[in-house]
Short mmCIF file of C-alpha atoms in Angstrom, two decimals:
data_model
loop_
_atom_site.label_atom_id
_atom_site.label_comp_id
_atom_site.label_asym_id
_atom_site.label_seq_id
_atom_site.Cartn_x
_atom_site.Cartn_y
_atom_site.Cartn_z
CA MET L 217 19.23 -42.61 33.06
CA SER L 218 17.95 -46.18 33.02
CA GLY L 219 17.24 -48.02 29.76
CA PRO L 220 13.43 -47.86 29.41
CA LEU L 221 13.34 -44.18 30.42
CA GLU L 222 16.00 -43.38 27.85
CA ILE L 223 13.90 -45.09 25.17
CA VAL L 224 10.94 -42.83 26.03
CA ALA L 225 13.04 -39.71 26.58
CA GLY L 226 14.48 -39.66 23.05
CA PRO L 227 11.17 -39.44 21.18
CA LEU L 228 9.79 -37.08 23.82
CA ARG L 229 12.74 -34.72 23.34
CA LEU L 230 12.19 -34.84 19.59
CA LEU L 231 8.48 -34.16 20.05
CA GLY L 232 9.32 -31.27 22.36
CA ARG L 233 11.73 -29.78 19.83
CA ILE L 234 9.19 -30.11 17.01
CA SER L 235 6.42 -28.60 19.19
CA LEU L 236 8.65 -25.68 20.14
CA SER L 237 9.57 -25.09 16.51
CA VAL L 238 5.92 -25.23 15.38
CA ALA L 239 4.90 -22.87 18.21
CA ARG L 240 7.73 -20.47 17.35
CA HIS L 241 6.81 -20.35 13.65
CA ALA L 242 3.07 -20.09 14.37
CA GLY L 243 3.70 -17.30 16.88
CA GLY L 244 6.04 -15.45 14.53
CA MET L 245 3.62 -15.63 11.62
CA SER L 246 0.63 -14.64 13.78
CA LEU L 247 2.56 -11.60 14.98
CA LEU L 248 3.49 -10.76 11.40
CA VAL L 249 -0.18 -10.94 10.32
CA TRP L 250 -1.30 -8.84 13.29
CA ARG L 251 1.32 -6.17 12.76
CA SER L 252 0.70 -6.08 9.01
CA ALA L 253 -3.03 -5.64 9.66
CA GLN L 254 -2.26 -2.84 12.13
CA ALA L 255 0.02 -1.18 9.58
CA ALA L 256 -2.58 -1.46 6.82
CA ALA L 257 -5.39 -0.20 9.07
CA SER L 258 -3.37 2.80 10.23
CA GLY L 259 -2.45 3.76 6.66
CA GLY L 260 1.20 2.95 7.24
CA VAL L 261 1.53 0.88 4.06
CA ARG L 262 2.44 2.84 0.96
CA PHE L 263 0.18 2.24 -2.05
CA ARG L 264 3.23 2.47 -4.32
CA ASP L 265 4.90 -0.45 -2.48
CA VAL L 266 1.76 -2.59 -2.88
CA ILE L 267 1.56 -1.82 -6.61
CA THR L 268 5.26 -2.66 -7.04
CA GLN L 269 4.78 -5.99 -5.31
CA ALA L 270 1.56 -6.69 -7.22
CA TYR L 271 3.52 -6.18 -10.42
CA VAL L 272 6.29 -8.56 -9.27
CA ILE L 273 3.92 -11.20 -7.92
CA GLY L 274 1.12 -10.88 -10.45
CA VAL L 275 2.22 -9.47 -13.79
CA GLN L 276 5.71 -10.99 -13.85
CA SER L 277 4.33 -14.42 -12.91
CA LEU L 278 1.72 -14.38 -15.66
CA PRO L 279 3.78 -15.97 -18.48
CA LEU L 280 4.73 -18.96 -16.32
CA VAL L 281 1.19 -19.28 -15.00
CA LEU L 282 -0.14 -19.30 -18.60
CA VAL L 283 2.31 -22.04 -19.64
CA THR L 284 1.48 -24.17 -16.59
CA ALA L 285 -2.27 -23.68 -16.99
CA THR L 286 -2.14 -24.54 -20.70
CA LEU L 287 -0.15 -27.71 -20.09
CA SER L 288 -2.35 -28.80 -17.19
CA GLY L 289 -5.46 -28.37 -19.35
CA VAL L 290 -3.90 -30.26 -22.25
CA VAL L 291 -2.63 -33.16 -20.11
CA THR L 292 -5.91 -33.49 -18.17
CA SER L 293 -7.84 -33.53 -21.41
CA GLN L 294 -5.61 -36.14 -23.03
CA GLN L 295 -5.48 -38.44 -20.01
CA GLY L 296 -9.19 -38.01 -19.31
CA GLY L 297 -9.97 -38.72 -22.95
CA TYR L 298 -7.84 -41.88 -22.84
CA GLN L 299 -9.69 -43.12 -19.73
CA ILE L 300 -13.28 -42.44 -20.71
CA THR L 301 -13.19 -43.31 -24.40
CA SER L 302 -15.75 -46.06 -25.08
CA SER L 303 -16.82 -46.27 -21.43
CA VAL L 304 -18.94 -43.13 -20.93
CA PRO L 305 -20.19 -40.51 -23.38
CA LEU L 306 -17.24 -38.44 -24.57
CA TYR L 307 -18.84 -35.11 -23.67
CA PHE L 308 -18.18 -36.03 -20.01
CA LEU L 309 -14.61 -35.08 -20.78
CA GLY L 310 -15.73 -31.43 -20.71
CA SER L 311 -16.84 -31.85 -17.13
CA VAL L 312 -13.72 -33.78 -16.12
CA VAL L 313 -11.41 -31.11 -17.52
CA THR L 314 -13.41 -28.14 -16.24
CA SER L 315 -13.82 -29.53 -12.74
CA SER L 316 -10.22 -30.71 -12.48
CA VAL L 317 -8.82 -27.40 -13.64
CA ILE L 318 -11.12 -25.15 -11.65
CA LEU L 319 -11.34 -27.14 -8.42
CA GLU L 320 -7.74 -28.30 -8.18
CA LEU L 321 -5.18 -27.75 -10.90
CA GLY L 322 -5.71 -24.03 -11.48
CA PRO L 323 -5.24 -22.91 -7.87
CA VAL L 324 -2.66 -25.53 -6.83
CA LEU L 325 -0.39 -25.29 -9.87
CA THR L 326 -0.54 -21.49 -9.78
CA ALA L 327 0.43 -21.69 -6.12
CA VAL L 328 3.37 -23.96 -6.98
CA VAL L 329 4.50 -21.49 -9.66
CA LEU L 330 4.28 -18.66 -7.15
CA ILE L 331 6.21 -20.62 -4.53
CA GLY L 332 9.09 -21.16 -6.94
CA ARG L 333 9.04 -17.76 -8.59
CA VAL L 334 7.90 -15.41 -5.86
CA GLY L 335 8.14 -17.18 -2.51
CA ALA L 336 11.76 -18.25 -2.93
CA ARG L 337 12.65 -14.79 -4.20
CA ILE L 338 11.02 -13.04 -1.23
CA THR L 339 12.81 -15.29 1.29
CA ALA L 340 16.17 -14.85 -0.45
CA GLU L 341 15.67 -11.08 -0.77
CA LEU L 342 14.65 -10.51 2.85
CA GLY L 343 17.20 -13.07 4.05
CA THR L 344 19.96 -11.18 2.28
CA MET L 345 18.68 -7.93 3.78
CA GLN L 346 18.74 -9.59 7.19
CA VAL L 347 22.29 -10.96 7.01
CA SER L 348 23.65 -7.74 5.47
CA GLU L 349 22.11 -5.73 8.35
CA GLN L 350 19.70 -3.84 6.05
CA ILE L 351 16.80 -4.83 8.31
CA ASP L 352 18.75 -3.55 11.32
CA ALA L 353 19.43 -0.38 9.33
CA LEU L 354 15.68 0.12 8.87
CA TYR L 355 15.13 -0.24 12.61
CA SER L 356 18.03 2.10 13.33
CA LEU L 357 16.38 4.73 11.12
CA GLY L 358 13.25 4.49 13.27
CA ARG L 359 11.36 2.55 10.61
CA ASP L 360 9.46 -0.66 11.09
CA PRO L 361 10.17 -3.31 8.41
CA VAL L 362 6.62 -4.70 8.67
CA PRO L 363 4.81 -1.83 6.85
CA VAL L 364 7.72 -1.42 4.43
CA LEU L 365 8.59 -5.03 3.59
CA ALA L 366 6.00 -7.48 4.92
CA ALA L 367 2.59 -5.82 4.58
CA PRO L 368 2.92 -4.79 0.88
CA ARG L 369 3.88 -8.35 -0.05
CA LEU L 370 1.02 -9.88 1.97
CA ILE L 371 -1.55 -7.49 0.50
CA ALA L 372 -0.23 -7.84 -3.05
CA GLY L 373 -0.11 -11.65 -2.85
CA THR L 374 -3.65 -11.87 -1.48
CA LEU L 375 -5.03 -9.54 -4.15
CA THR L 376 -3.19 -10.81 -7.21
CA MET L 377 -3.44 -14.56 -6.65
CA PRO L 378 -7.24 -14.74 -7.30
CA ALA L 379 -6.71 -12.86 -10.57
CA LEU L 380 -3.91 -15.22 -11.58
CA VAL L 381 -6.01 -18.27 -10.70
CA ALA L 382 -9.03 -16.93 -12.59
CA ILE L 383 -6.81 -16.53 -15.68
CA ALA L 384 -5.24 -19.97 -15.11
CA ASP L 385 -8.71 -21.55 -14.79
CA ALA L 386 -9.91 -19.98 -18.03
CA VAL L 387 -6.74 -20.80 -19.96
CA GLY L 388 -6.63 -24.36 -18.61
CA VAL L 389 -10.22 -25.08 -19.65
CA VAL L 390 -9.75 -23.56 -23.11
CA ALA L 391 -6.49 -25.48 -23.60
CA GLY L 392 -8.27 -28.68 -22.50
CA MET L 393 -11.07 -27.99 -24.96
CA VAL L 394 -8.64 -27.49 -27.85
CA ALA L 395 -6.69 -30.60 -26.84
CA ALA L 396 -9.90 -32.67 -26.59
CA ARG L 397 -10.78 -31.76 -30.15
CA ALA L 398 -7.28 -32.48 -31.40
CA THR L 399 -6.77 -35.81 -29.59
CA VAL L 400 -10.16 -37.52 -29.15
CA GLY L 401 -12.17 -35.52 -31.69
CA LEU L 402 -14.58 -33.98 -29.16
CA GLY L 403 -16.12 -30.86 -30.68
CA TYR L 404 -16.17 -27.55 -28.83
CA GLU L 405 -19.95 -27.58 -28.42
CA SER L 406 -19.94 -31.09 -26.96
CA PHE L 407 -17.10 -30.16 -24.64
CA LEU L 408 -19.00 -27.08 -23.42
CA TYR L 409 -22.18 -29.12 -23.08
CA GLY L 410 -20.30 -31.59 -20.86
CA SER L 411 -18.85 -28.73 -18.84
CA ARG L 412 -22.31 -27.28 -18.22
CA VAL L 413 -23.93 -30.59 -17.24
CA PHE L 414 -22.08 -30.83 -13.92
CA TRP L 415 -21.22 -27.16 -13.53
CA HIS L 416 -21.82 -25.39 -10.22
CA SER L 417 -21.13 -21.68 -10.04
CA TYR L 418 -19.94 -22.39 -6.51
CA ASP L 419 -16.91 -24.19 -8.01
CA LEU L 420 -15.53 -20.89 -9.20
CA PHE L 421 -15.99 -19.37 -5.74
CA TYR L 422 -14.25 -22.44 -4.29
CA SER L 423 -11.34 -22.00 -6.70
CA LEU L 424 -10.97 -18.31 -5.89
CA MET L 425 -11.20 -19.00 -2.15
CA LYS L 426 -8.26 -21.36 -2.53
CA ALA L 427 -6.44 -18.66 -4.47
CA LEU L 428 -7.09 -16.12 -1.73
CA VAL L 429 -5.76 -18.44 0.99
CA PHE L 430 -2.71 -19.55 -1.02
CA GLY L 431 -2.03 -15.95 -2.08
CA PHE L 432 -1.91 -14.96 1.57
CA THR L 433 0.04 -18.03 2.77
CA ILE L 434 2.90 -17.89 0.26
CA PRO L 435 4.10 -14.34 1.04
CA LEU L 436 3.41 -14.87 4.75
CA VAL L 437 5.67 -17.93 4.99
CA SER L 438 8.32 -16.48 2.69
CA VAL L 439 8.50 -13.14 4.53
CA HIS L 440 8.57 -14.91 7.90
CA MET L 441 11.36 -17.25 6.84
CA GLY L 442 13.30 -14.39 5.23
CA LEU L 443 13.21 -12.34 8.42
CA LEU L 444 14.37 -15.37 10.44
CA THR L 445 17.49 -15.82 8.29
CA ARG L 446 20.82 -15.91 10.13
CA GLY L 447 24.34 -16.82 9.14
CA GLY L 448 25.52 -15.20 5.92
CA ALA L 449 25.15 -16.55 2.38
CA GLU L 450 24.87 -20.13 3.62
CA GLY L 451 22.06 -19.06 5.93
CA VAL L 452 20.20 -17.43 3.03
CA GLY L 453 20.44 -20.69 1.05
CA ARG L 454 19.27 -22.71 4.05
CA SER L 455 16.31 -20.50 4.83
CA THR L 456 15.25 -20.28 1.15
CA THR L 457 15.22 -24.08 0.86
CA ALA L 458 13.36 -24.43 4.16
CA SER L 459 10.91 -21.76 3.06
CA VAL L 460 10.11 -23.51 -0.24
CA VAL L 461 9.53 -26.83 1.56
CA PHE L 462 7.43 -25.06 4.20
CA MET L 463 5.31 -23.29 1.54
CA ILE L 464 4.71 -26.47 -0.49
CA ILE L 465 3.63 -28.39 2.62
CA ALA L 466 1.46 -25.49 3.77
CA VAL L 467 -0.28 -25.21 0.38
CA LEU L 468 -0.87 -28.97 0.15
CA VAL L 469 -2.19 -29.20 3.73
CA LEU L 470 -4.48 -26.21 3.20
CA ASP L 471 -5.60 -27.73 -0.11
CA ALA L 472 -6.52 -30.94 1.70
CA MET L 473 -8.57 -28.95 4.21
CA PHE L 474 -10.74 -27.30 1.55
CA PRO L 475 -13.01 -30.23 0.51
CA PRO L 476 -14.20 -31.09 4.05
CA LEU L 477 -14.64 -27.42 4.90
CA LEU L 478 -16.21 -26.04 1.72
CA LEU L 479 -17.52 -28.92 -0.40
CA ASN L 480 -19.98 -30.46 2.09
CA MET I 183 24.17 10.37 28.45
CA ILE I 184 24.17 6.68 27.54
CA GLN I 185 24.17 4.19 30.42
CA TYR I 186 24.74 0.46 30.11
CA ILE I 187 23.61 -1.20 33.32
CA ASN I 188 24.65 -4.75 34.21
CA LEU I 189 24.18 -6.03 30.65
CA HIS I 190 24.10 -9.78 30.11
CA LYS I 191 23.73 -11.49 26.77
CA THR I 192 24.34 -15.12 25.87
CA PHE I 193 24.12 -16.58 22.38
CA ASP I 194 25.76 -20.00 22.20
CA ARG I 195 28.16 -18.68 24.87
CA PRO I 196 28.13 -15.62 27.15
CA VAL I 197 28.95 -12.49 25.13
CA LEU I 198 28.15 -9.79 27.66
CA ALA I 199 28.54 -10.76 31.30
CA GLY I 200 27.48 -7.93 33.58
CA LEU I 201 28.77 -4.91 31.69
CA ASP I 202 28.41 -1.44 33.24
CA LEU I 203 29.44 1.65 31.32
CA GLU I 204 28.49 5.32 31.02
CA VAL I 205 29.16 7.58 28.06
CA ALA I 206 28.86 11.30 28.76
CA ASP I 207 27.22 13.82 26.43
CA GLY I 208 29.56 14.97 23.69
CA GLU I 209 32.11 12.27 24.45
CA THR I 210 33.74 10.01 21.87
CA LEU I 211 34.32 6.55 23.29
CA ALA I 212 36.29 3.95 21.35
CA VAL I 213 35.48 0.33 22.19
CA ILE I 214 38.21 -2.17 21.45
CA GLY I 215 38.84 -5.78 22.37
CA PRO I 216 39.51 -9.23 20.99
CA SER I 217 37.10 -10.58 18.36
CA GLY I 218 33.87 -12.07 19.70
CA THR I 219 33.90 -10.17 22.99
CA GLY I 220 30.59 -8.44 22.42
CA LYS I 221 31.64 -5.06 21.02
CA SER I 222 29.11 -5.02 18.18
CA VAL I 223 26.48 -6.62 20.45
CA LEU I 224 27.03 -3.77 22.92
CA LEU I 225 26.48 -1.27 20.12
CA LYS I 226 23.32 -3.03 18.94
CA THR I 227 21.82 -3.11 22.44
CA THR I 228 22.12 0.69 22.49
CA ILE I 229 19.11 1.07 20.20
CA GLY I 230 17.42 -2.23 20.96
CA LEU I 231 18.58 -4.16 17.88
CA VAL I 232 19.74 -6.87 20.29
CA VAL I 233 17.74 -7.43 23.45
CA PRO I 234 19.91 -8.38 26.45
CA ASP I 235 19.03 -11.32 28.70
CA ALA I 236 19.34 -8.99 31.68
CA GLY I 237 20.27 -5.40 32.37
CA ASP I 238 19.25 -2.16 30.73
CA VAL I 239 20.42 0.60 28.41
CA ARG I 240 19.29 4.15 29.12
CA ILE I 241 19.58 7.11 26.80
CA ASP I 242 19.06 10.40 28.63
CA GLY I 243 17.53 8.39 31.47
CA GLN I 244 14.98 6.68 29.17
CA SER I 245 15.15 2.90 29.17
CA VAL I 246 15.50 1.54 25.64
CA PHE I 247 13.93 -1.80 26.53
CA ALA I 248 11.02 -0.43 28.55
CA ALA I 249 10.04 1.83 25.63
CA ARG I 250 7.05 0.84 23.52
CA ARG I 251 7.43 0.68 19.75
CA GLY I 252 6.55 4.33 19.06
CA LEU I 253 8.82 5.67 21.78
CA LEU I 254 11.62 3.32 20.72
CA ALA I 255 11.38 4.71 17.17
CA GLN I 256 11.71 8.22 18.64
CA ILE I 257 14.77 7.18 20.67
CA ARG I 258 16.29 5.66 17.54
CA ARG I 259 15.79 8.94 15.67
CA LYS I 260 18.22 10.56 18.11
CA VAL I 261 20.83 8.02 17.06
CA GLY I 262 22.78 7.64 13.82
CA TYR I 263 24.12 4.13 13.26
CA VAL I 264 27.00 3.47 10.88
CA PHE I 265 27.05 -0.22 10.07
CA GLN I 266 30.17 -2.30 9.52
CA TYR I 267 29.42 -2.91 5.84
CA ALA I 268 27.30 0.25 5.48
CA ALA I 269 24.03 -1.76 5.18
CA LEU I 270 22.83 0.34 2.27
CA PHE I 271 19.54 -0.70 0.69
CA ASP I 272 20.56 -2.57 -2.47
CA SER I 273 17.54 -1.64 -4.55
CA GLN I 274 17.72 2.07 -3.77
CA THR I 275 19.95 4.77 -5.22
CA VAL I 276 22.42 6.73 -3.12
CA TYR I 277 19.91 9.59 -3.03
CA GLU I 278 17.13 7.32 -1.75
CA ASN I 279 19.44 5.66 0.76
CA VAL I 280 20.60 8.94 2.27
CA ALA I 281 17.10 10.44 2.24
CA MET I 282 15.93 7.42 4.29
CA GLY I 283 17.85 9.00 7.16
CA LEU I 284 15.11 11.62 7.34
CA PRO I 285 11.93 10.39 9.01
CA ASP I 286 8.78 10.28 6.82
CA ASP I 287 7.06 13.13 8.68
CA VAL I 288 10.15 15.33 8.29
CA GLN I 289 10.32 14.47 4.57
CA ALA I 290 6.65 15.41 4.18
CA GLU I 291 7.34 18.79 5.79
CA LEU I 292 10.47 19.50 3.77
CA GLY I 293 9.34 18.71 0.25
CA PRO I 294 11.47 17.24 -2.58
CA GLY I 295 13.69 20.31 -3.16
CA GLU I 296 14.79 20.66 0.45
CA ILE I 297 15.30 16.87 0.81
CA LEU I 298 17.60 16.94 -2.22
CA ARG I 299 19.50 19.92 -0.79
CA ARG I 300 19.99 18.12 2.54
CA VAL I 301 21.03 14.86 0.87
CA CYS I 302 23.61 16.77 -1.20
CA ALA I 303 24.87 18.63 1.88
CA SER I 304 25.19 15.37 3.80
CA LEU I 305 27.12 13.75 0.94
CA GLU I 306 29.41 16.78 0.75
CA HIS I 307 30.09 16.49 4.49
CA VAL I 308 31.51 13.03 3.87
CA ASN I 309 33.55 14.28 0.90
CA LEU I 310 31.42 12.74 -1.83
CA GLU I 311 30.45 14.70 -4.89
CA PRO I 312 26.63 14.51 -5.02
CA ARG I 313 26.41 14.98 -8.79
CA ARG I 314 28.54 11.87 -9.36
CA VAL I 315 26.93 9.50 -6.86
CA LEU I 316 23.29 10.51 -6.32
CA ALA I 317 21.85 8.25 -9.01
CA LYS I 318 24.15 5.31 -8.40
CA LEU I 319 23.18 2.04 -6.76
CA PRO I 320 25.27 0.76 -3.81
CA ALA I 321 26.67 -2.05 -5.99
CA GLU I 322 28.27 0.59 -8.23
CA LEU I 323 30.28 2.13 -5.35
CA SER I 324 33.65 1.16 -3.86
CA GLY I 325 33.86 -0.06 -0.26
CA GLY I 326 35.12 3.30 0.98
CA MET I 327 32.38 5.21 -0.85
CA ARG I 328 29.73 2.88 0.56
CA LYS I 329 30.98 3.56 4.08
CA ARG I 330 30.77 7.29 3.41
CA VAL I 331 27.24 7.00 2.05
CA GLY I 332 26.35 5.01 5.19
CA LEU I 333 27.82 7.82 7.27
CA ALA I 334 25.93 10.43 5.22
CA ARG I 335 22.69 8.53 5.87
CA ALA I 336 23.46 8.35 9.59
CA ILE I 337 24.15 12.08 9.96
CA ILE I 338 21.54 13.63 7.66
CA GLY I 339 19.06 13.79 10.53
CA GLU I 340 21.71 15.52 12.68
CA PRO I 341 21.60 12.88 15.45
CA ARG I 342 22.82 13.62 18.97
CA ILE I 343 24.38 10.18 19.23
CA ILE I 344 26.39 8.37 16.54
CA LEU I 345 27.31 4.69 16.77
CA TYR I 346 30.08 3.44 14.50
CA ASP I 347 30.42 -0.32 14.06
CA GLU I 348 33.95 -0.98 12.79
CA PRO I 349 33.87 2.00 10.42
CA VAL I 350 37.32 1.37 8.94
CA THR I 351 37.30 -2.44 8.68
CA GLY I 352 38.26 -3.54 5.18
CA LEU I 353 39.52 -0.12 4.12
CA ASP I 354 43.00 0.68 2.85
CA PRO I 355 45.18 3.01 4.99
CA VAL I 356 44.31 6.09 2.93
CA ASN I 357 40.55 5.51 3.23
CA THR I 358 40.98 4.53 6.89
CA ALA I 359 42.61 7.86 7.67
CA ALA I 360 39.96 9.69 5.64
CA VAL I 361 37.06 7.99 7.43
CA GLU I 362 38.65 8.61 10.85
CA LYS I 363 39.14 12.28 9.98
CA LEU I 364 35.47 12.39 8.95
CA ILE I 365 34.40 10.91 12.28
CA VAL I 366 36.26 13.63 14.16
CA GLU I 367 34.80 16.35 11.90
CA VAL I 368 31.24 15.03 12.09
CA ASP I 369 31.38 14.61 15.87
CA ALA I 370 32.71 18.16 16.24
CA ARG I 371 30.16 19.66 13.86
CA LEU I 372 27.17 17.92 15.42
CA GLN I 373 28.63 17.96 18.95
CA ALA I 374 27.50 14.37 19.06
CA THR I 375 28.09 11.65 21.59
CA SER I 376 29.88 8.85 19.75
CA ILE I 377 30.76 5.24 20.35
CA VAL I 378 33.24 3.77 17.88
CA VAL I 379 33.75 0.01 17.87
CA THR I 380 37.05 -0.64 16.17
CA HIS I 381 40.03 -2.95 15.79
CA ASP I 382 42.17 -0.02 14.71
CA ILE I 383 44.07 0.92 17.90
CA GLU I 384 45.87 3.79 16.19
CA GLY I 385 42.58 5.29 15.08
CA ALA I 386 40.98 4.69 18.47
CA LEU I 387 43.81 6.54 20.23
CA ALA I 388 43.60 9.39 17.73
CA ILE I 389 39.86 10.07 17.69
CA SER I 390 38.55 9.14 21.13
CA ASP I 391 38.22 10.94 24.46
CA ARG I 392 38.19 7.59 26.24
CA ILE I 393 38.94 4.01 25.31
CA ALA I 394 37.07 0.99 26.67
CA LEU I 395 38.59 -2.46 26.39
CA LEU I 396 36.13 -5.33 26.46
CA ALA I 397 37.24 -8.83 27.35
CA ALA I 398 35.13 -11.88 28.19
CA GLY I 399 31.96 -9.79 28.09
CA LYS I 400 33.16 -7.34 30.73
CA LEU I 401 34.87 -3.99 30.82
CA ARG I 402 38.56 -4.70 31.33
CA PHE I 403 39.75 -1.14 31.04
CA VAL I 404 38.25 2.29 30.51
CA GLY I 405 40.25 5.51 30.47
CA THR I 406 41.78 8.24 28.35
CA PRO I 407 44.25 7.42 25.57
CA GLN I 408 47.08 8.56 27.87
CA GLU I 409 45.89 6.22 30.64
CA PHE I 410 45.60 3.47 28.05
CA ARG I 411 49.23 3.93 27.02
CA ARG I 412 50.39 3.93 30.65
CA SER I 413 48.26 0.98 31.80
CA GLN I 414 50.12 -2.08 33.10
CA ASP I 415 47.18 -4.44 32.52
CA PRO I 416 48.62 -7.30 30.41
CA LEU I 417 45.75 -7.27 27.91
CA VAL I 418 45.87 -3.49 27.56
CA ARG I 419 49.62 -3.78 27.09
CA ALA I 420 49.11 -6.39 24.38
CA PHE I 421 46.89 -3.94 22.47
CA ALA I 422 49.05 -0.89 23.21
CA ASP I 423 52.27 -2.71 22.27
CA ARG I 424 50.71 -3.80 19.00
CA HIS I 425 50.06 -0.15 18.31
CA ALA I 426 53.64 0.73 19.35
CA ALA I 427 54.97 -2.04 17.07
CA ALA I 428 52.86 -0.73 14.19
CA GLU I 429 54.16 2.79 14.80
CA ALA I 430 57.76 1.52 14.88
CA ALA I 431 57.21 -0.40 11.64
CA ALA I 432 55.76 2.72 10.02
CA SER I 433 58.71 4.75 11.24
CA ASP I 434 61.15 2.18 9.79
CA GLN I 435 59.33 2.37 6.48
CA LEU I 436 59.69 6.14 6.50
CA ASP I 437 63.42 5.82 7.26
CA LEU I 438 63.80 3.47 4.31
CA VAL I 439 62.03 5.93 2.06
#
């Protein structure tokens, strides 16, 4: 091939490969969603499996979510207090902390906790099942892995994440309030007054909508990547790493799409 | 009857290249061949775990790849699959693993007492004492026991076809002989059609009605164990002579003893 064509061909090949990969993942995940919905609608998903996954995703994640939410509230309060002292009335700190925690930190940090604690675990678990032929064994027994493995995780993630985020929001705001009193001397009543001044009930809906979307996305990506795993123990490591990166990017991109879609 | 019709499959290189083969009802066929020649892939295409690039697999005249999901699940219920490393579900006990071999609708009809009875019977068929293993997790079992539990899971539904993917790989000679004896007993009891993929030539000659030798994705030889021993094909000879050498070595050992 001549020189100029070769210069164009390289990037085009790369673009083609990336497009194919994106299309393959998008197709795979769409199929997973469709088949999970079919399984749920036809009653093929066992309630016990959903409860088990809800316990793993929700209850077992709670301690880490509480720690993260507390720290995010404390840090936001301290840094906000440092910035607004002697520039605007201190009670504004209540609004800064409440809005920051509810609109952004609560849902996003809870999602990050779930990616590390639950998403990576799901990919590694299903990846191991894939490379040790346990998924093939399910098929060979005339059973579909989607209602058994995928759908319970998707349903449990979607249902438990809003509850986790609601708890994280509440804990983050309370922790911020306590920290504001301890660090900049802002009393609880002033903090709550500041919170109420710019409060919109819609903010809570916005926060829980994020939770719903993230709670669906994390198990979806992790299950999809787990089922794609090939190549033994090394393959499990590779797909788990790729899955975590994929989930973080997905959550951040979805997070960036929320303000233009829901805050206008 | 199982029919493999002009099967082609390429991964990073061609694995199956136009393979045709028929396995008659009640027959035990051993599939041997050098590593990487598509033996396990052939087995997996039988129930649609691997989809070929071209060709078809038919079970009792029904195409596996033309079947929709529901029908495919029904076809798979006719088949018991014994995986190379047993593929037991890690998080489930031996009881739960073996019971998984019974479809959900059958389990609902049977009730817990009858399921337990059948699980125990299936474990006894593979010479495992139910009382000692029922509550154990796969990680608590030895390699040989895991293979037996995998076999118990495959046969609990009394399948008409049993596929064995290297059932004796990684086992010591005592367990190898025990598992091969079990295969013969199970096949006789269920009057099942069996395909055994194996590297163990001695076992293949002992348990099979016919032997198929795969090489370069094609059928190089298919015939009875006697025909296999008499064949002048160089590759068949290489496998048969290895068996003869192993037998001679075993005989020498016995003389020494």
